[in-house]
Tab-separated table of C-alpha atoms in Angstrom:
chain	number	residue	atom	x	y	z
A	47	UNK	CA	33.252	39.279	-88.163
A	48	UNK	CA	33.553	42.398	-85.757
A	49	UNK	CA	30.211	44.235	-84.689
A	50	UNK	CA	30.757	46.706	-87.008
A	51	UNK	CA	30.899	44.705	-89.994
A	52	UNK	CA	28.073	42.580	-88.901
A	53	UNK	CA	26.011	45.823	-88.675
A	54	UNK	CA	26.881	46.924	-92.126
A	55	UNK	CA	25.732	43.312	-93.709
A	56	UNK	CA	22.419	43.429	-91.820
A	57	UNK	CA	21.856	47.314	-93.123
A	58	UNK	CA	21.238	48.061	-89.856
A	59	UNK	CA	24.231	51.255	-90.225
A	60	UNK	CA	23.034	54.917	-91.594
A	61	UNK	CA	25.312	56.762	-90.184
A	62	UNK	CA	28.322	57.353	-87.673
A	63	UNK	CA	30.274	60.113	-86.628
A	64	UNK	CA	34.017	59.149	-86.862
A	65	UNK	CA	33.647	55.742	-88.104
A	66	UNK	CA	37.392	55.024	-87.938
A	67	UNK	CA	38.456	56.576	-84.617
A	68	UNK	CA	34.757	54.067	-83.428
A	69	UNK	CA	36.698	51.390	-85.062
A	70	UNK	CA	39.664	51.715	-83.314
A	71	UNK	CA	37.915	51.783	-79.655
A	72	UNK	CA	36.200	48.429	-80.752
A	73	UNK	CA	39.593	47.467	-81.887
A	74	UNK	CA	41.104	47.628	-78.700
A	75	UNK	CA	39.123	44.462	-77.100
A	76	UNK	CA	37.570	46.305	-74.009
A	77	UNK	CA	33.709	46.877	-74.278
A	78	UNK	CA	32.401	49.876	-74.702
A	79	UNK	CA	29.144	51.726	-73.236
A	80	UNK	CA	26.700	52.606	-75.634
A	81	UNK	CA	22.627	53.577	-75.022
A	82	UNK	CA	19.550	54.534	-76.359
A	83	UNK	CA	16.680	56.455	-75.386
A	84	UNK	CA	13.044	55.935	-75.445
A	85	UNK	CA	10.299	58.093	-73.705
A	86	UNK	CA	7.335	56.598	-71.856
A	87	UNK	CA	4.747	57.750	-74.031
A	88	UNK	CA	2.563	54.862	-74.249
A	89	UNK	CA	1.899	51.688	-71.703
A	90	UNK	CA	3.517	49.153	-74.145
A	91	UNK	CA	7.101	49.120	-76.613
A	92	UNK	CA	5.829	48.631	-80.234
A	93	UNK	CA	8.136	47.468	-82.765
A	94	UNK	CA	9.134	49.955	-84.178
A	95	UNK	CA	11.000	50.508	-80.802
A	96	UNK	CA	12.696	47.291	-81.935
A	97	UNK	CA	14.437	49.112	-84.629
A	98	UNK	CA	17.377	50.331	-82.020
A	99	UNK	CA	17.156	47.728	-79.567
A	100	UNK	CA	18.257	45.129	-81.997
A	101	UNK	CA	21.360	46.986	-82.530
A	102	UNK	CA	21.558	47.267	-79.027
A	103	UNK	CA	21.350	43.496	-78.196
A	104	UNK	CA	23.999	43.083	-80.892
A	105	UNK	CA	26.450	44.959	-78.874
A	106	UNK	CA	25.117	43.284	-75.451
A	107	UNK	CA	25.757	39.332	-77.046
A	108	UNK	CA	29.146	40.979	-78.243
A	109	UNK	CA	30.400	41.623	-74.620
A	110	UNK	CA	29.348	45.408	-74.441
A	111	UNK	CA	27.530	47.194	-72.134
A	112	UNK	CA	24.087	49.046	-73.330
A	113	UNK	CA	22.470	51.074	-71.411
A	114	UNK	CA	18.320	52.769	-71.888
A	115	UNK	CA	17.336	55.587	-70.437
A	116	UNK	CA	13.801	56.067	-70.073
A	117	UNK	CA	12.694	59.130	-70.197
A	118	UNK	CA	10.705	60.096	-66.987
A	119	UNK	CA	12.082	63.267	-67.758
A	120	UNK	CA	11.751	64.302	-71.113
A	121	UNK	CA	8.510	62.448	-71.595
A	122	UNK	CA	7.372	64.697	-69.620
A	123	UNK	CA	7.764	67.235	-72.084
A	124	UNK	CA	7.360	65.530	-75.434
A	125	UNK	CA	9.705	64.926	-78.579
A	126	UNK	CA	9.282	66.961	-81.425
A	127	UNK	CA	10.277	64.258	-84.001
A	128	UNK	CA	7.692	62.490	-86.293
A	129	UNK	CA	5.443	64.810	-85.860
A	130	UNK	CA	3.633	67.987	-87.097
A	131	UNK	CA	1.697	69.541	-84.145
A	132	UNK	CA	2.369	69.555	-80.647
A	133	UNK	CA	2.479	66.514	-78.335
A	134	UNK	CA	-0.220	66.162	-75.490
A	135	UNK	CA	1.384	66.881	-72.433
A	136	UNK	CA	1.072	63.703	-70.276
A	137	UNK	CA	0.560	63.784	-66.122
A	138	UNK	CA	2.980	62.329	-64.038
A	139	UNK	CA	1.186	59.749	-62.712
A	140	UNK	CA	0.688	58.404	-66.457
A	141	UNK	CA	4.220	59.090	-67.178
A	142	UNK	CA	5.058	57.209	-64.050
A	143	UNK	CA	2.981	53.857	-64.910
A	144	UNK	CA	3.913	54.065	-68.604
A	145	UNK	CA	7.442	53.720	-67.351
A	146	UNK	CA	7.145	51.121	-65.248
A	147	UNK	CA	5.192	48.969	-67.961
A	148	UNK	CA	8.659	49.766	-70.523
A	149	UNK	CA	11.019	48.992	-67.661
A	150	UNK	CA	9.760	45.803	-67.702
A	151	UNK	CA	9.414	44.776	-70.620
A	152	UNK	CA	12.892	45.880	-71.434
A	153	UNK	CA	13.923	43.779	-68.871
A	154	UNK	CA	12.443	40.558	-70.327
A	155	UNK	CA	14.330	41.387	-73.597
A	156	UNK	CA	17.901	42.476	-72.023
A	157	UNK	CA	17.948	40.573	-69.452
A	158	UNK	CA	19.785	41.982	-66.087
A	159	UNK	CA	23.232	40.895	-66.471
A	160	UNK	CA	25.790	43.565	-68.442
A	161	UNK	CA	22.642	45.932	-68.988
A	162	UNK	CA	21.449	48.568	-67.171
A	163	UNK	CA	18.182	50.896	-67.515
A	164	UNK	CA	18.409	54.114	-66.272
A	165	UNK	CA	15.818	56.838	-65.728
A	166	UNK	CA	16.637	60.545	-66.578
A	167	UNK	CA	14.308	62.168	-64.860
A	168	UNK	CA	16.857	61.663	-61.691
A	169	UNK	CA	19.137	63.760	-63.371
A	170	UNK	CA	16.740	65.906	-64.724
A	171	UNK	CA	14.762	66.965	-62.657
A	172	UNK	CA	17.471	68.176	-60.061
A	173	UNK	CA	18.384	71.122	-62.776
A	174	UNK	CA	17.628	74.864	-61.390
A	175	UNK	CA	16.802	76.626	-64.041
A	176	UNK	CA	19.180	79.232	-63.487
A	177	UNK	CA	21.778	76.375	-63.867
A	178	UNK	CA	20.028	75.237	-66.962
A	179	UNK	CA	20.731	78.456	-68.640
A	180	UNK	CA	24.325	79.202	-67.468
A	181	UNK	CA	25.480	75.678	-67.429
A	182	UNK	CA	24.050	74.369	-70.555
A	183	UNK	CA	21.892	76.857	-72.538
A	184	UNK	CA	25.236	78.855	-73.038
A	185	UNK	CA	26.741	76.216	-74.685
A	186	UNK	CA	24.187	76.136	-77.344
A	187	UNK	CA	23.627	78.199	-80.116
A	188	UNK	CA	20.080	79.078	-81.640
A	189	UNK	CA	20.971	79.310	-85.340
A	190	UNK	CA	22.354	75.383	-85.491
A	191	UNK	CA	19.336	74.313	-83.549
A	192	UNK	CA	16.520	75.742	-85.791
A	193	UNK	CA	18.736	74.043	-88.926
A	194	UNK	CA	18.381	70.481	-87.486
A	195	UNK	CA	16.245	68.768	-89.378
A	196	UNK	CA	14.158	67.527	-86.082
A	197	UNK	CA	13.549	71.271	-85.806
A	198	UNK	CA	13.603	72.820	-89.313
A	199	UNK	CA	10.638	70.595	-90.091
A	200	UNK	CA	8.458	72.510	-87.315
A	201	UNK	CA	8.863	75.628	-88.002
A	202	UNK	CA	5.958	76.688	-90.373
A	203	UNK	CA	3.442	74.966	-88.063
A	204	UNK	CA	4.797	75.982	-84.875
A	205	UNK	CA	7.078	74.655	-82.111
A	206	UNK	CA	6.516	75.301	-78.283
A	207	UNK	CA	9.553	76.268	-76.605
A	208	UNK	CA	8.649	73.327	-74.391
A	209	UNK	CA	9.717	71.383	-77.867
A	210	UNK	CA	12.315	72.860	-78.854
A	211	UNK	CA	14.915	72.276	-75.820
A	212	UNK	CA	14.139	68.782	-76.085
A	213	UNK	CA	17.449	68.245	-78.132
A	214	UNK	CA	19.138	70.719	-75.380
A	215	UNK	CA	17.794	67.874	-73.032
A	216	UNK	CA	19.251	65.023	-74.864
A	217	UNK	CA	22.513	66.604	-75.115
A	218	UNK	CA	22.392	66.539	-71.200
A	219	UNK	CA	21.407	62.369	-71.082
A	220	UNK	CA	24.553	62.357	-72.777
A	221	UNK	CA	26.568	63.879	-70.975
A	222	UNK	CA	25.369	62.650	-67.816
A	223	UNK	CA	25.969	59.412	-68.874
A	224	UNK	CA	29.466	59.737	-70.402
A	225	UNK	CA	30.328	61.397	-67.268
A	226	UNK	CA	29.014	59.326	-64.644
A	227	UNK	CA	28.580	56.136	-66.351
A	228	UNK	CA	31.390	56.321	-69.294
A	229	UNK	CA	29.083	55.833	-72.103
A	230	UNK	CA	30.744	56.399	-74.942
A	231	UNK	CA	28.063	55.573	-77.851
A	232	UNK	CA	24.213	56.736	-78.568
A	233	UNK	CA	22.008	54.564	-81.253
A	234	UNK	CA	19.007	56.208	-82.610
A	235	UNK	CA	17.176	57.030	-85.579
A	236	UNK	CA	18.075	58.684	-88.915
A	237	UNK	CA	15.689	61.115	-87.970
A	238	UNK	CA	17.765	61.618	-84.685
A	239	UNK	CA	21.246	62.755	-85.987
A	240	UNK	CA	21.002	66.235	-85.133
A	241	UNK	CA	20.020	65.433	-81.438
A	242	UNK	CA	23.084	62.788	-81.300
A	243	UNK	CA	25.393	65.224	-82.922
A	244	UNK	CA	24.208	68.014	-80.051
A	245	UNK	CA	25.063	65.517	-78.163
A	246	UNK	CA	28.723	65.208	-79.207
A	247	UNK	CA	29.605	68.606	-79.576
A	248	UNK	CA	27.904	69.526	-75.793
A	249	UNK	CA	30.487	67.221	-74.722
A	250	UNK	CA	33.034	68.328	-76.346
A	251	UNK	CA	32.367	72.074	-75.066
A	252	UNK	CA	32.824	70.508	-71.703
A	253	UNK	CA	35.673	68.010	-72.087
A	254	UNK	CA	37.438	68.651	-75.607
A	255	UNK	CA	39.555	65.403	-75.272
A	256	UNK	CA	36.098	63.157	-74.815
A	257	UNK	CA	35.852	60.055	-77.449
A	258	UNK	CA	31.599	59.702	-77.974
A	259	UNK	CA	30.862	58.526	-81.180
A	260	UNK	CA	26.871	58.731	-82.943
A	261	UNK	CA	25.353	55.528	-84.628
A	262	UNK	CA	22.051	56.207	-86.159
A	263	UNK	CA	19.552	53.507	-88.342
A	264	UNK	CA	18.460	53.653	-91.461
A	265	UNK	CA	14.771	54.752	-91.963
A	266	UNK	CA	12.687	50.929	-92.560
A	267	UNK	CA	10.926	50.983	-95.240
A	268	UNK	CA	8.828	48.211	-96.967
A	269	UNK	CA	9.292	47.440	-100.775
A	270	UNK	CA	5.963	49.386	-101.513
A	271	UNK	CA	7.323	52.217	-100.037
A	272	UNK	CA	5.309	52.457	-96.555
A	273	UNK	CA	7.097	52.904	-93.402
A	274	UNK	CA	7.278	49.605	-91.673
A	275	UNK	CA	5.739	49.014	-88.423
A	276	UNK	CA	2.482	50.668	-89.895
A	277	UNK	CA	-0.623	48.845	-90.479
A	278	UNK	CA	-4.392	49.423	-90.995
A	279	UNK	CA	-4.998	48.043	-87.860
A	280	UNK	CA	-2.462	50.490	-86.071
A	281	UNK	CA	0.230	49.698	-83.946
A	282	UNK	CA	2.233	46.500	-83.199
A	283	UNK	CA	2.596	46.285	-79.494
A	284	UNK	CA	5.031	44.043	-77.604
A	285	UNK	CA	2.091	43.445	-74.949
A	286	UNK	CA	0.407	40.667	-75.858
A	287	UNK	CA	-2.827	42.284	-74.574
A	288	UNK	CA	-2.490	44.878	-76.880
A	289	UNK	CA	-1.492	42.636	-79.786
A	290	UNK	CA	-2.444	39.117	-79.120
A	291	UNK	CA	1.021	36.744	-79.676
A	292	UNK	CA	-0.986	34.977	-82.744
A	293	UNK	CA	-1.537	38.333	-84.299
A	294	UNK	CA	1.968	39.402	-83.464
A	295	UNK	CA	3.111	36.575	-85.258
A	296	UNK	CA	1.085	36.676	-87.964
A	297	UNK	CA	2.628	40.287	-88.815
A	298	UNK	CA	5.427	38.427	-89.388
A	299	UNK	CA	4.841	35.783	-91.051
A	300	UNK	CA	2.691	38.073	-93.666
A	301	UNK	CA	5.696	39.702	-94.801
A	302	UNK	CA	6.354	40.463	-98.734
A	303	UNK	CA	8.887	37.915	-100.510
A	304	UNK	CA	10.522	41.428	-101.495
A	305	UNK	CA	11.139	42.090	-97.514
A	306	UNK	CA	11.233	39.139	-95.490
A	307	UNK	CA	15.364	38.927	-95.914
A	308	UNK	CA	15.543	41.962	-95.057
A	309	UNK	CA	13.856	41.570	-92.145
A	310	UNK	CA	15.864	38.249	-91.239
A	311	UNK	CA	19.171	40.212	-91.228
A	312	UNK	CA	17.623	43.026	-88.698
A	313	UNK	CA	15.050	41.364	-86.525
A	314	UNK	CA	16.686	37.599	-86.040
A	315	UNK	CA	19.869	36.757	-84.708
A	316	UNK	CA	20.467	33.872	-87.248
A	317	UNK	CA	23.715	33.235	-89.095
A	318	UNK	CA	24.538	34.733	-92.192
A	319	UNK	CA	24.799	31.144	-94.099
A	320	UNK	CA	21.657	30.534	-92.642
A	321	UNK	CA	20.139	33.660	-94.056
A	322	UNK	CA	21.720	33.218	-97.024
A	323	UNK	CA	20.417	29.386	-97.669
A	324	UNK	CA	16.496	30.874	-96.831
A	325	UNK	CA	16.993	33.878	-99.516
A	326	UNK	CA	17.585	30.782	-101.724
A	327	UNK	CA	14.901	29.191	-100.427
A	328	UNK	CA	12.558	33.047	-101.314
A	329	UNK	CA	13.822	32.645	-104.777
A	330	UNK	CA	13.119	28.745	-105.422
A	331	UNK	CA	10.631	28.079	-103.137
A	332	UNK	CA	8.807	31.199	-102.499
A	333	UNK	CA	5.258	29.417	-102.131
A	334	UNK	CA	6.807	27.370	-99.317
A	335	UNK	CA	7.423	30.466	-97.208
A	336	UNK	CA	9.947	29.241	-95.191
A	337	UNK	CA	11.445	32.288	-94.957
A	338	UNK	CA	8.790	33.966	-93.329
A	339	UNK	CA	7.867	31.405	-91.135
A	340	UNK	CA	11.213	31.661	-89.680
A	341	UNK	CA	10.862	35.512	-89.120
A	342	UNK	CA	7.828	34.890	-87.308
A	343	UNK	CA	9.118	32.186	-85.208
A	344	UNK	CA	12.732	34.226	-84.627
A	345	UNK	CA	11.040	37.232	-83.621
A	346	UNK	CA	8.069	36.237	-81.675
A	347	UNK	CA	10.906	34.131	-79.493
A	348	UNK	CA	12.401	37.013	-78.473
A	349	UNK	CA	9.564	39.184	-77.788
A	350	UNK	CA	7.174	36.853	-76.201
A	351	UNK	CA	9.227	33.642	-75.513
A	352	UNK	CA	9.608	29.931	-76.951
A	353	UNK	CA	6.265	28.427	-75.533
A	354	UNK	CA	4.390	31.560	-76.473
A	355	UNK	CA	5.688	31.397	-80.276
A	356	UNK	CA	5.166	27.626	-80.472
A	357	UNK	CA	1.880	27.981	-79.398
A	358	UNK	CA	1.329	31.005	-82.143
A	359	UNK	CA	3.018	29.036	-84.600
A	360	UNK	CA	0.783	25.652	-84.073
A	361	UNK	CA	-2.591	28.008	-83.921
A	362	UNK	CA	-1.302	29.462	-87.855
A	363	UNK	CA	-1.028	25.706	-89.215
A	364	UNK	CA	-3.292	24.568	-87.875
A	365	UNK	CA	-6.068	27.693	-89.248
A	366	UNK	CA	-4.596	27.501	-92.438
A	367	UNK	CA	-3.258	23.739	-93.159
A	368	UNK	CA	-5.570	21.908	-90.740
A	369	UNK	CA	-8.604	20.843	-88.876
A	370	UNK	CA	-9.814	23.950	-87.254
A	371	UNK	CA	-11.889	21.874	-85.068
A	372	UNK	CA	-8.519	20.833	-83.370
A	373	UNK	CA	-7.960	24.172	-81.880
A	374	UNK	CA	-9.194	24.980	-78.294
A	375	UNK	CA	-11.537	27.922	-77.468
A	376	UNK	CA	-8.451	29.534	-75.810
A	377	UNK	CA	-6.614	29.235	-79.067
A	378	UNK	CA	-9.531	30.675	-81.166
A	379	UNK	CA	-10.009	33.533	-78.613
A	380	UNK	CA	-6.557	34.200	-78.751
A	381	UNK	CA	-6.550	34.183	-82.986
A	382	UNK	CA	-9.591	36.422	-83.304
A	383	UNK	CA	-8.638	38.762	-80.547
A	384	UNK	CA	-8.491	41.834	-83.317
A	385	UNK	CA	-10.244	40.275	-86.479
A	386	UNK	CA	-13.894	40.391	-87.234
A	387	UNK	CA	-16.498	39.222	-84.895
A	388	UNK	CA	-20.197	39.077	-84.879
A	389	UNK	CA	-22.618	37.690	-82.637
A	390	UNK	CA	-25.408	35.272	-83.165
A	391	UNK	CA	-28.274	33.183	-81.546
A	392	UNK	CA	-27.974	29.760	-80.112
A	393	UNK	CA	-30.812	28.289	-82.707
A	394	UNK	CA	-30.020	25.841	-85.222
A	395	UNK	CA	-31.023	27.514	-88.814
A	396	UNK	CA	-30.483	26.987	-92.566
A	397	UNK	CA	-27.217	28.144	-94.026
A	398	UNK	CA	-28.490	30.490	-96.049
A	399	UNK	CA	-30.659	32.246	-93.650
A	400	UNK	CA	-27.946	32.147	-91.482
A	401	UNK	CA	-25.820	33.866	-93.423
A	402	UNK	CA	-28.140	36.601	-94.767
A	403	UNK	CA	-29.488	37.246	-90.820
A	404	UNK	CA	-26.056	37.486	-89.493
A	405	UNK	CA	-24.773	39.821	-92.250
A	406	UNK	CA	-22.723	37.342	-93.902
A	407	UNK	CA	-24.335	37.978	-97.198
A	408	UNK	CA	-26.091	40.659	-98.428
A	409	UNK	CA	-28.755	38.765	-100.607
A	410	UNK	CA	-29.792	35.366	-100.574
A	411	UNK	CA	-29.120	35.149	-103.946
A	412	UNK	CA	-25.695	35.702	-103.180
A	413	UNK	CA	-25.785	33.438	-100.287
A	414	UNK	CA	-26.738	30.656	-102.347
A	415	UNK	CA	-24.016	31.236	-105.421
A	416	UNK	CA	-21.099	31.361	-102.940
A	417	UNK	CA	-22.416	28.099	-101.145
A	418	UNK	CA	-22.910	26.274	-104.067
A	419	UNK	CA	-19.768	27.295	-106.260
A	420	UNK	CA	-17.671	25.928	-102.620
A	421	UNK	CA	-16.668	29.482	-101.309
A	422	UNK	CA	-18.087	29.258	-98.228
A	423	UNK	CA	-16.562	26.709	-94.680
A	424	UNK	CA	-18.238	26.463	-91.247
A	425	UNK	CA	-15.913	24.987	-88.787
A	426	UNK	CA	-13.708	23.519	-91.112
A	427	UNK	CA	-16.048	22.026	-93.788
A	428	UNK	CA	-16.888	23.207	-96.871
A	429	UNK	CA	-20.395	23.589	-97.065
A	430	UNK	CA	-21.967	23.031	-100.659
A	431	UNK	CA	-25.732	21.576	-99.118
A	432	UNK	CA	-28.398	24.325	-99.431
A	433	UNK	CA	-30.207	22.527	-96.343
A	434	UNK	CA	-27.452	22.523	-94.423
A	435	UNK	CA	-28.343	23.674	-90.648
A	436	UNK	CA	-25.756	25.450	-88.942
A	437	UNK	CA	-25.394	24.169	-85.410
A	438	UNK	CA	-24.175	26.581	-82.800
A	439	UNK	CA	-23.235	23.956	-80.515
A	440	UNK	CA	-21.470	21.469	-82.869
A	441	UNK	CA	-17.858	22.662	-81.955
A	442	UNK	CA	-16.142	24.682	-79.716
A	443	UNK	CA	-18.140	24.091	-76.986
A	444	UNK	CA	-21.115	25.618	-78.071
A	445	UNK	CA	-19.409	29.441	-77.882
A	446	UNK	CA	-17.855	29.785	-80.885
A	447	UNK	CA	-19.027	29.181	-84.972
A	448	UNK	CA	-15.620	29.859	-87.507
A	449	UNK	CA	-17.226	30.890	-90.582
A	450	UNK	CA	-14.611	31.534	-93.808
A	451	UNK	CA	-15.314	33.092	-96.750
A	452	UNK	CA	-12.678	32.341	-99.813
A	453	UNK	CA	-9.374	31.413	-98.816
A	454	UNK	CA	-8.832	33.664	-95.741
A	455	UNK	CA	-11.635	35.825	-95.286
A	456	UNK	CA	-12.673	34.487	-91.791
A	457	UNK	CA	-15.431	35.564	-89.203
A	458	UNK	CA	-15.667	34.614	-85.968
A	459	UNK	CA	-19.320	33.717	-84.530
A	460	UNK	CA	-19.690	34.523	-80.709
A	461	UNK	CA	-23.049	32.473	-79.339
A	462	UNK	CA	-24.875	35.311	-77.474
A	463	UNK	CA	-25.009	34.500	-73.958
């Protein structure tokens, strides 16, 4: 199946400018250049950047060339898209280490061989603005710029000029890059089809017989409707010291029966038959969640490596299937990075005290009703004993006391130092 095609069965294809003449280049057996664009905005990719990147690595293990160009340039200056007010401008220096931090985690997901990252503030940055306005502002006209969308959606809260050459600036990326480098593809959002389309038509102002094509995404949504990538706890970061590589997989692994094949088809690099035989598996075996388990594992492989996901994977079994008082303190630190945490004395007390004084109940009424109907585990046991003493130094090393409420509702005890 040809790149294209594989695209279209993953859903990972919106829209593209002149699908058949884009056909007919990938026809012809020699790879073609193709990049994306993201802008140093924050110290870490989320996932959400993973959106274009997988189509990107598609076309890398299919013998093509991608390129990213970080934006040292226009992140300097801030993209109007996806939002509704103004972006803070950012200093240099942050700009500067935020790019640095991108660069290399791009690198761990490209690789360095047939890729290439490229920074456009070298480009950028060398434009007079005298040339800026003959050379390129010329070219565009200020009626088709206020209609794109990117734009148009701006307008009754206000747009900085700053803002509002950022497409102009894009169109330039483009250029620069079909011209120097001969790129002949940009990937990007829905949400980014007027800036690719500037894009094509700056070109072909300057070179009328230039073949660029645009590819853009469709907009992810989840079955209830939310944008994906959202979450109460915020972002999903690729650094695991932003989001740990247990909580990174547990996104994952969380996902809806009504999404998780979807997700297997963009995020994983599996086989189609393979896919296919685990939407079976969604619609037999759903409890089993094999499907999602294999998301999780697929995608935290390729973010954070095969140790790293084995390790995430083995820390989920064994906090839901198994003997909690297997895992190390490391491993509990690294499960409860982000999830609720309280802190308590070293003294041995009675359960229900303890759980009243450390806010784990609000009565002891209560206390007592959840312990004795079974709803309540310290360190792995079900505790149904009124007398019971909880222990601070019974497990973990006398740091740690894993307290769960229900089925999942756990809370991690830190010993006060």
């Amino acid at each position: 199946m040809d790149i294209l095609a594989d695209l279209k069965w993953r859903e990972a294809v919106y829209q593209i400018s002149d699908l058949e003449a884009l056909r007919k280049r990938l026809a012809t057996g020699q790879p073609i250049a193709l990049y994306c664009g993201v802008d140093p905005t924050a110290d870490s990719l989320h996932i959400g950047h993973l959106i274009p990147f997988l189509v990107l690595k598609r076309f890398q293990l299919a013998g093509h060339h991608p390129y990213i160009v970080v934006g040292g340039g226009t992140g300097s200056i801030g993209d109007p898209g996806g939002r509704k007010t103004e972006r803070q401008l950012q200093t240099m220096e942050q700009v500067n280490q935020n790019k640095q931090a991108l660069i290399k985690q791009m690198t761990n997901l490209f690789g360095t061989d047939n890729f290439t990252i490229v920074d456009n503030y070298d480009w950028l940055s060398r434009l007079s603005l005298l040339d800026f306005l003959r050379d390129t502002g010329k070219l565009f006209n200020v009626k088709t710029m206020l209609n794109k969308e990117i734009v148009a959606t701006r307008l009754e809260t206000g747009i900085s000029y700053t803002e509002f050459t950022y497409q102009i600036l894009q169109s330039i990326d483009f250029w620069h890059l079909y011209h120097h480098e001969h790129v002949q593809l940009q990937i990007g959002g829905a949400d980014q089809w007027g800036n690719l389309t500037a894009g094509i038509n700056f070109i072909h102002k300057k070179d009328p017989q230039a073949a660029v094509f645009a590819l853009t995404i469709p907009l992810m949504v989840k079955a209830d409707g939310t944008k994906f990538g959202k979450t109460a706890g915020g972002a999903i970061w690729l650094d695991a010291h932003k989001t740990s590589v247990f909580e990174f997989y547990q996104f994952w692994f969380n996902q809806d029966d009504r999404d998780v094949i979807k997700y297997l088809k963009y995020f994983t690099f599996l086989s189609h038959d393979e896919i296919t035989q685990l939407e079976h598996e969604v619609q037999t075996h759903p409890e089993k969640r094999q499907a999602q388990r294999r998301l999780a594992q697929e995608v935290t492989t390729f973010v954070h490596g095969a140790a790293a996901a084995q390790a995430a994977q083995e820390i989920s079994t064994i906090l839901f299937e198994g003997d909690v008082t297997q895992l190390s303190v490391r491993q509990l630190e690294q499960a409860f990075a982000k999830m609720p945490a309280i802190t308590i004395s070293d003294q041995a007390t009675n359960i229900v005290d303890w759980l009243v004084t450390n806010q784990l109940e609000s009565s002891k009424r209560q206390a007592r009703e959840d312990i004795s109907q079974g709803a309540i585990w310290i360190n792995g046991q079900r505790i149904q004993d009124l007398n019971f003493r909880v222990d601070p130094h019974s497990h973990f090393d006398g740091q740690y006391v894993l307290v769960r409420k229900g089925k999942k509702n756990y809370t991690l005890a830190q010993v006060q130092a």
